[in-house]
Short mmCIF file of C-alpha atoms in Angstrom, two decimals:
data_model
loop_
_atom_site.label_atom_id
_atom_site.label_comp_id
_atom_site.label_asym_id
_atom_site.label_seq_id
_atom_site.Cartn_x
_atom_site.Cartn_y
_atom_site.Cartn_z
CA MET A 31 -2.84 -37.93 257.87
CA ASP A 32 -0.61 -38.59 254.88
CA VAL A 33 -2.91 -39.44 251.95
CA ARG A 34 -1.39 -42.05 249.63
CA SER A 35 -4.03 -42.08 246.92
CA LEU A 36 -3.38 -39.74 243.99
CA GLY A 37 -7.11 -39.74 243.34
CA PHE A 38 -7.95 -38.54 246.83
CA ARG A 39 -4.99 -36.15 247.00
CA THR A 40 -6.20 -34.33 243.92
CA ASP A 41 -9.82 -34.48 245.13
CA LEU A 42 -8.87 -32.94 248.45
CA ARG A 43 -6.75 -30.21 246.89
CA LEU A 44 -9.61 -29.17 244.60
CA LEU A 45 -11.99 -29.09 247.54
CA GLU A 46 -9.54 -27.07 249.59
CA MET A 47 -9.09 -24.61 246.71
CA THR A 48 -12.85 -24.04 246.52
CA GLY A 49 -13.37 -23.39 250.23
CA SER A 50 -13.98 -26.80 251.75
CA GLU A 51 -12.73 -27.45 255.28
CA ILE A 52 -10.50 -30.44 256.04
CA GLU A 53 -9.95 -31.62 259.61
CA ASP A 54 -7.33 -34.24 260.43
CA ARG A 55 -8.46 -36.65 263.16
CA GLY A 56 -5.45 -38.94 262.86
CA THR A 57 -7.34 -42.08 261.81
CA HIS A 58 -9.41 -40.16 259.27
CA LEU A 59 -10.09 -36.81 257.67
CA VAL A 60 -13.38 -34.93 257.93
CA ILE A 61 -14.15 -32.94 254.79
CA ARG A 62 -16.91 -30.30 254.85
CA THR A 63 -18.24 -28.04 252.12
CA PRO A 64 -20.58 -25.62 253.92
CA ALA A 65 -21.50 -23.85 250.67
CA ASN A 66 -22.85 -27.10 249.18
CA PRO A 67 -24.11 -29.44 251.93
CA THR A 68 -25.77 -31.88 249.51
CA TYR A 69 -22.48 -32.46 247.65
CA PHE A 70 -21.82 -36.04 248.74
CA TRP A 71 -18.09 -36.00 247.97
CA GLY A 72 -17.63 -32.56 249.42
CA ASN A 73 -18.98 -33.73 252.78
CA PHE A 74 -17.42 -37.05 253.70
CA LEU A 75 -14.95 -38.99 255.82
CA LEU A 76 -11.69 -40.32 254.40
CA LEU A 77 -10.36 -43.30 256.37
CA ARG A 78 -6.63 -43.92 256.66
CA SER A 79 -7.32 -47.66 256.84
CA LEU A 80 -10.14 -50.08 257.51
CA PRO A 81 -11.42 -50.28 261.09
CA VAL A 82 -11.07 -53.40 263.19
CA MET A 83 -13.57 -56.15 262.49
CA GLY A 84 -17.04 -54.98 263.45
CA GLY A 85 -16.05 -51.31 263.36
CA GLU A 86 -18.00 -50.41 260.22
CA ARG A 87 -21.10 -49.32 262.15
CA GLU A 88 -18.94 -47.16 264.41
CA VAL A 89 -17.50 -45.46 261.32
CA ILE A 90 -20.97 -44.85 259.89
CA GLY A 91 -22.02 -43.51 263.29
CA ALA A 92 -19.00 -41.19 263.27
CA PHE A 93 -20.13 -39.80 259.92
CA GLN A 94 -23.61 -39.15 261.28
CA THR A 95 -22.12 -37.43 264.33
CA GLU A 96 -19.97 -35.18 262.15
CA PHE A 97 -22.84 -34.46 259.73
CA PRO A 98 -26.02 -34.63 261.83
CA LEU A 99 -28.16 -32.89 259.18
CA ALA A 100 -26.88 -34.92 256.22
CA GLU A 101 -29.28 -37.29 254.51
CA HIS A 102 -26.41 -39.11 252.82
CA VAL A 103 -23.42 -41.13 254.03
CA SER A 104 -20.11 -40.84 252.12
CA ILE A 105 -16.92 -42.58 253.24
CA GLY A 106 -13.68 -42.94 251.29
CA LEU A 107 -10.85 -45.36 252.02
CA ASP A 108 -7.27 -44.27 251.30
CA GLY A 109 -5.02 -46.66 249.41
CA THR A 110 -3.87 -47.54 245.92
CA HIS A 111 -5.03 -51.13 245.33
CA ASP A 112 -8.44 -52.75 244.92
CA GLN A 113 -10.05 -53.02 248.38
CA LEU A 114 -13.59 -53.84 247.28
CA GLU A 115 -13.74 -57.27 248.90
CA ALA A 116 -12.33 -55.89 252.16
CA VAL A 117 -15.23 -53.44 252.59
CA ALA A 118 -17.92 -56.13 252.40
CA PRO A 119 -18.98 -55.36 256.02
CA PHE A 120 -19.79 -51.77 254.99
CA VAL A 121 -21.91 -53.11 252.14
CA GLU A 122 -23.71 -55.40 254.57
CA ALA A 123 -24.30 -52.32 256.74
CA GLY A 124 -26.15 -50.61 253.88
CA LEU A 125 -23.53 -48.73 251.85
CA GLN A 126 -22.78 -49.08 248.15
CA ALA A 127 -19.07 -49.54 247.47
CA ASP A 128 -17.25 -48.62 244.25
CA SER A 129 -13.65 -49.35 243.34
CA GLU A 130 -12.86 -46.96 240.48
CA VAL A 131 -9.67 -46.73 238.46
CA VAL A 132 -7.35 -43.72 238.62
CA LEU A 133 -5.64 -43.26 235.26
CA ILE A 134 -2.75 -40.96 234.33
CA ALA A 135 -1.14 -39.65 231.16
CA GLY A 136 1.68 -37.27 230.28
CA SER A 137 0.37 -36.57 226.80
CA LEU A 138 -2.70 -37.59 224.83
CA VAL A 139 -3.35 -39.35 221.55
CA GLU A 140 -5.31 -37.33 218.99
CA PRO A 141 -8.90 -38.63 218.90
CA ARG A 142 -10.87 -39.22 215.72
CA PRO A 143 -12.41 -36.05 214.25
CA VAL A 144 -15.90 -35.03 215.29
CA ALA A 145 -18.62 -33.83 212.92
CA ASP A 146 -18.12 -30.42 211.32
CA SER A 147 -21.24 -29.14 213.11
CA VAL A 148 -19.63 -29.68 216.54
CA VAL A 149 -17.85 -26.76 218.21
CA ILE A 150 -15.34 -27.59 220.95
CA ARG A 151 -14.58 -24.65 223.25
CA ALA A 152 -14.31 -23.56 226.87
CA LEU A 153 -17.50 -22.66 228.72
CA ALA A 154 -17.77 -18.89 229.03
CA SER A 155 -21.25 -17.39 229.46
CA ASP A 156 -23.83 -17.78 232.20
CA ASP A 157 -25.94 -19.72 229.68
CA ASP A 158 -23.05 -22.12 229.01
CA TRP A 159 -22.75 -22.89 232.69
CA GLU A 160 -26.50 -23.23 233.18
CA GLN A 161 -26.51 -25.70 230.29
CA ARG A 162 -23.75 -27.57 232.08
CA ALA A 163 -25.95 -27.89 235.19
CA ARG A 164 -28.87 -29.05 233.02
CA LEU A 165 -26.72 -31.60 231.21
CA SER A 166 -25.57 -32.95 234.56
CA TYR A 167 -29.18 -33.19 235.72
CA ARG A 168 -30.02 -35.36 232.69
CA GLN A 169 -27.66 -38.01 234.11
CA TYR A 170 -29.81 -38.08 237.28
CA SER A 171 -33.25 -37.26 235.90
CA HIS A 172 -35.04 -39.36 238.51
CA THR A 173 -33.62 -37.13 241.24
CA ASN A 174 -35.65 -34.24 242.65
CA GLU A 175 -34.93 -31.43 240.18
CA LYS A 176 -34.87 -28.59 242.70
CA THR A 177 -32.48 -30.47 244.98
CA PHE A 178 -30.18 -31.50 242.16
CA MET A 179 -30.05 -28.12 240.46
CA ALA A 180 -29.17 -26.40 243.74
CA TYR A 181 -26.23 -28.80 244.05
CA ALA A 182 -25.22 -28.44 240.38
CA ARG A 183 -25.30 -24.64 240.43
CA ALA A 184 -23.20 -24.58 243.59
CA LYS A 185 -20.68 -26.87 241.87
CA ASN A 186 -20.69 -24.50 238.90
CA ALA A 187 -19.92 -21.58 241.20
CA GLN A 188 -16.93 -23.43 242.64
CA GLU A 189 -15.55 -24.31 239.21
CA ARG A 190 -16.12 -20.81 237.83
CA ASP A 191 -14.11 -19.42 240.72
CA LEU A 192 -11.21 -21.71 239.78
CA VAL A 193 -11.50 -20.62 236.15
CA ALA A 194 -11.44 -16.97 237.21
CA ARG A 195 -8.28 -17.67 239.22
CA GLY A 196 -6.59 -19.07 236.13
CA VAL A 197 -6.12 -22.66 237.30
CA GLY A 198 -8.50 -24.50 235.03
CA GLU A 199 -11.23 -24.58 232.41
CA ARG A 200 -14.32 -26.55 231.57
CA PHE A 201 -14.60 -27.51 227.92
CA GLY A 202 -17.76 -28.37 226.05
CA ALA A 203 -18.92 -29.81 222.75
CA PHE A 204 -21.74 -27.70 221.32
CA VAL A 205 -24.18 -28.62 218.55
CA ASP A 206 -26.30 -25.67 217.38
CA ASP A 207 -25.27 -23.86 220.59
CA LEU A 208 -26.51 -26.78 222.72
CA LEU A 209 -23.98 -28.23 225.18
CA VAL A 210 -23.94 -32.00 224.62
CA SER A 211 -20.64 -33.09 226.22
CA THR A 212 -18.29 -31.56 228.76
CA ALA A 213 -15.11 -32.12 230.77
CA GLY A 214 -13.37 -29.92 233.32
CA ILE A 215 -9.69 -29.86 234.21
CA PHE A 216 -7.93 -28.01 237.04
CA LEU A 217 -4.36 -27.71 238.27
CA THR A 218 -4.14 -29.20 241.76
CA HIS A 219 -0.40 -29.38 242.38
CA ALA A 220 2.70 -28.27 240.46
CA GLY A 221 2.67 -30.33 237.26
CA ILE A 222 -0.56 -32.23 238.10
CA ALA A 223 -3.98 -31.53 236.59
CA ARG A 224 -7.18 -33.34 237.56
CA TYR A 225 -10.23 -33.88 235.38
CA GLN A 226 -13.70 -33.29 236.75
CA SER A 227 -17.14 -34.56 235.67
CA VAL A 228 -16.94 -35.84 232.11
CA GLU A 229 -20.56 -36.00 230.94
CA THR A 230 -22.27 -36.55 227.57
CA HIS A 231 -25.92 -36.21 226.58
CA ALA A 232 -27.43 -39.68 226.01
CA ASP A 233 -28.54 -38.75 222.48
CA HIS A 234 -25.00 -37.73 221.48
CA ARG A 235 -22.93 -40.66 222.70
CA ARG A 236 -20.68 -42.79 220.48
CA GLN A 237 -19.88 -39.77 218.31
CA GLY A 238 -16.40 -39.12 219.70
CA LEU A 239 -17.53 -36.11 221.72
CA ALA A 240 -16.30 -37.24 225.15
CA ALA A 241 -12.89 -38.05 223.67
CA ALA A 242 -12.83 -34.64 221.99
CA VAL A 243 -13.55 -32.62 225.14
CA VAL A 244 -11.19 -34.71 227.28
CA HIS A 245 -8.46 -34.22 224.68
CA ALA A 246 -9.11 -30.47 224.42
CA ALA A 247 -9.00 -30.09 228.20
CA GLY A 248 -5.79 -32.11 228.47
CA GLN A 249 -4.07 -30.16 225.70
CA HIS A 250 -5.05 -26.94 227.43
CA ALA A 251 -3.62 -28.11 230.77
CA VAL A 252 -0.32 -29.15 229.19
CA ALA A 253 0.05 -25.97 227.15
CA THR A 254 -1.25 -23.44 229.66
CA TYR A 255 -0.36 -24.87 233.08
CA ARG A 256 2.63 -27.00 232.05
CA ALA A 257 0.91 -30.07 233.43
CA GLU A 258 3.10 -33.15 233.29
CA VAL A 259 0.57 -35.58 234.77
CA LEU A 260 -3.10 -35.64 233.77
CA VAL A 261 -5.31 -37.50 236.26
CA ILE A 262 -8.76 -38.91 235.53
CA VAL A 263 -11.00 -41.40 237.38
CA ALA A 264 -13.40 -43.88 235.79
CA ASP A 265 -15.53 -46.93 236.54
CA HIS A 266 -13.45 -50.04 235.95
CA ASP A 267 -15.87 -51.61 233.47
CA GLY A 268 -17.66 -48.73 231.70
CA ASP A 269 -17.40 -47.10 228.29
CA ALA A 270 -15.53 -44.13 229.71
CA ILE A 271 -12.44 -46.06 230.72
CA ARG A 272 -12.12 -47.49 227.22
CA ILE A 273 -12.26 -43.97 225.78
CA TYR A 274 -9.58 -42.76 228.19
CA ARG A 275 -7.27 -45.67 227.44
CA ARG A 276 -7.55 -45.00 223.71
CA LEU A 277 -6.49 -41.41 224.42
CA GLY A 278 -3.32 -42.69 226.07
CA PHE A 279 -4.27 -42.90 229.75
CA ALA A 280 -2.85 -45.82 231.73
CA ASP A 281 -4.18 -47.40 234.92
CA ALA A 282 -2.32 -46.15 238.00
CA GLU A 283 -4.30 -47.16 241.09
CA ARG A 284 -7.75 -47.95 242.49
CA HIS A 285 -10.02 -45.46 244.28
CA LEU A 286 -12.46 -46.81 246.91
CA THR A 287 -15.64 -44.95 247.84
CA MET A 288 -18.70 -45.99 249.83
CA GLU A 289 -21.98 -44.14 250.02
CA ARG A 290 -25.66 -44.22 250.84
CA ARG A 291 -27.73 -41.66 248.96
CA PRO A 292 -31.04 -40.16 250.09
CA GLY A 293 -34.19 -41.65 248.63
CA ASP A 294 -34.82 -38.73 246.27
CA TRP A 295 -31.44 -39.18 244.55
CA ALA A 296 -31.19 -41.74 241.76
#
């Protein structure tokens, strides 16, 4: 299956680089991440196109056949334009659909300075990475902590392996040694680097920290990996996309995902 979406192409390459398995079934891909079975977007189906009318329940059934132990359902739809209205039958069948924006940039605009007390640097120590997992958990604090932290630590292990292989870094903004904002970036193809999980502590938002870590990560990718295209994905109507556009990112395509999360995930 020839994937058209830059968002999904970079997603799949990162998953492949960290040990996920990708099976091509012609009409769709099956992506598995055995090391992290609760990672929704490491265990999903990617459809080449929408099924025939009425086929949404068959697709959901196919997911459940491929992942019989999964408590979630995650299905992506390849393509580059907004397909949100077209997946209304999947929404009626119980999935939540999101049409995010894939943005790209070749270089970044310098953001406004952050406070002198803020240190921007790459994550290095075990404590840095554990703080990253904890910061991520704060975004989903209504989720079962044990379940979420198992997922977050497994994600950390995957990213740290990429860092050790010299194909990326995760940057953080630290205040008094506390990680309050973070962004990862990893080389997926020659000249293309993909951002991962930009997150900021709720008490430290609107201080320019997200812009600072995204900028630092992008500068690193350009200087170290000779990245010519920086790729980032954002909700179409959130604060994040406005930050990215101010940094020089431009809208490139839409990215369609559908999911149903277990009851203990919020």
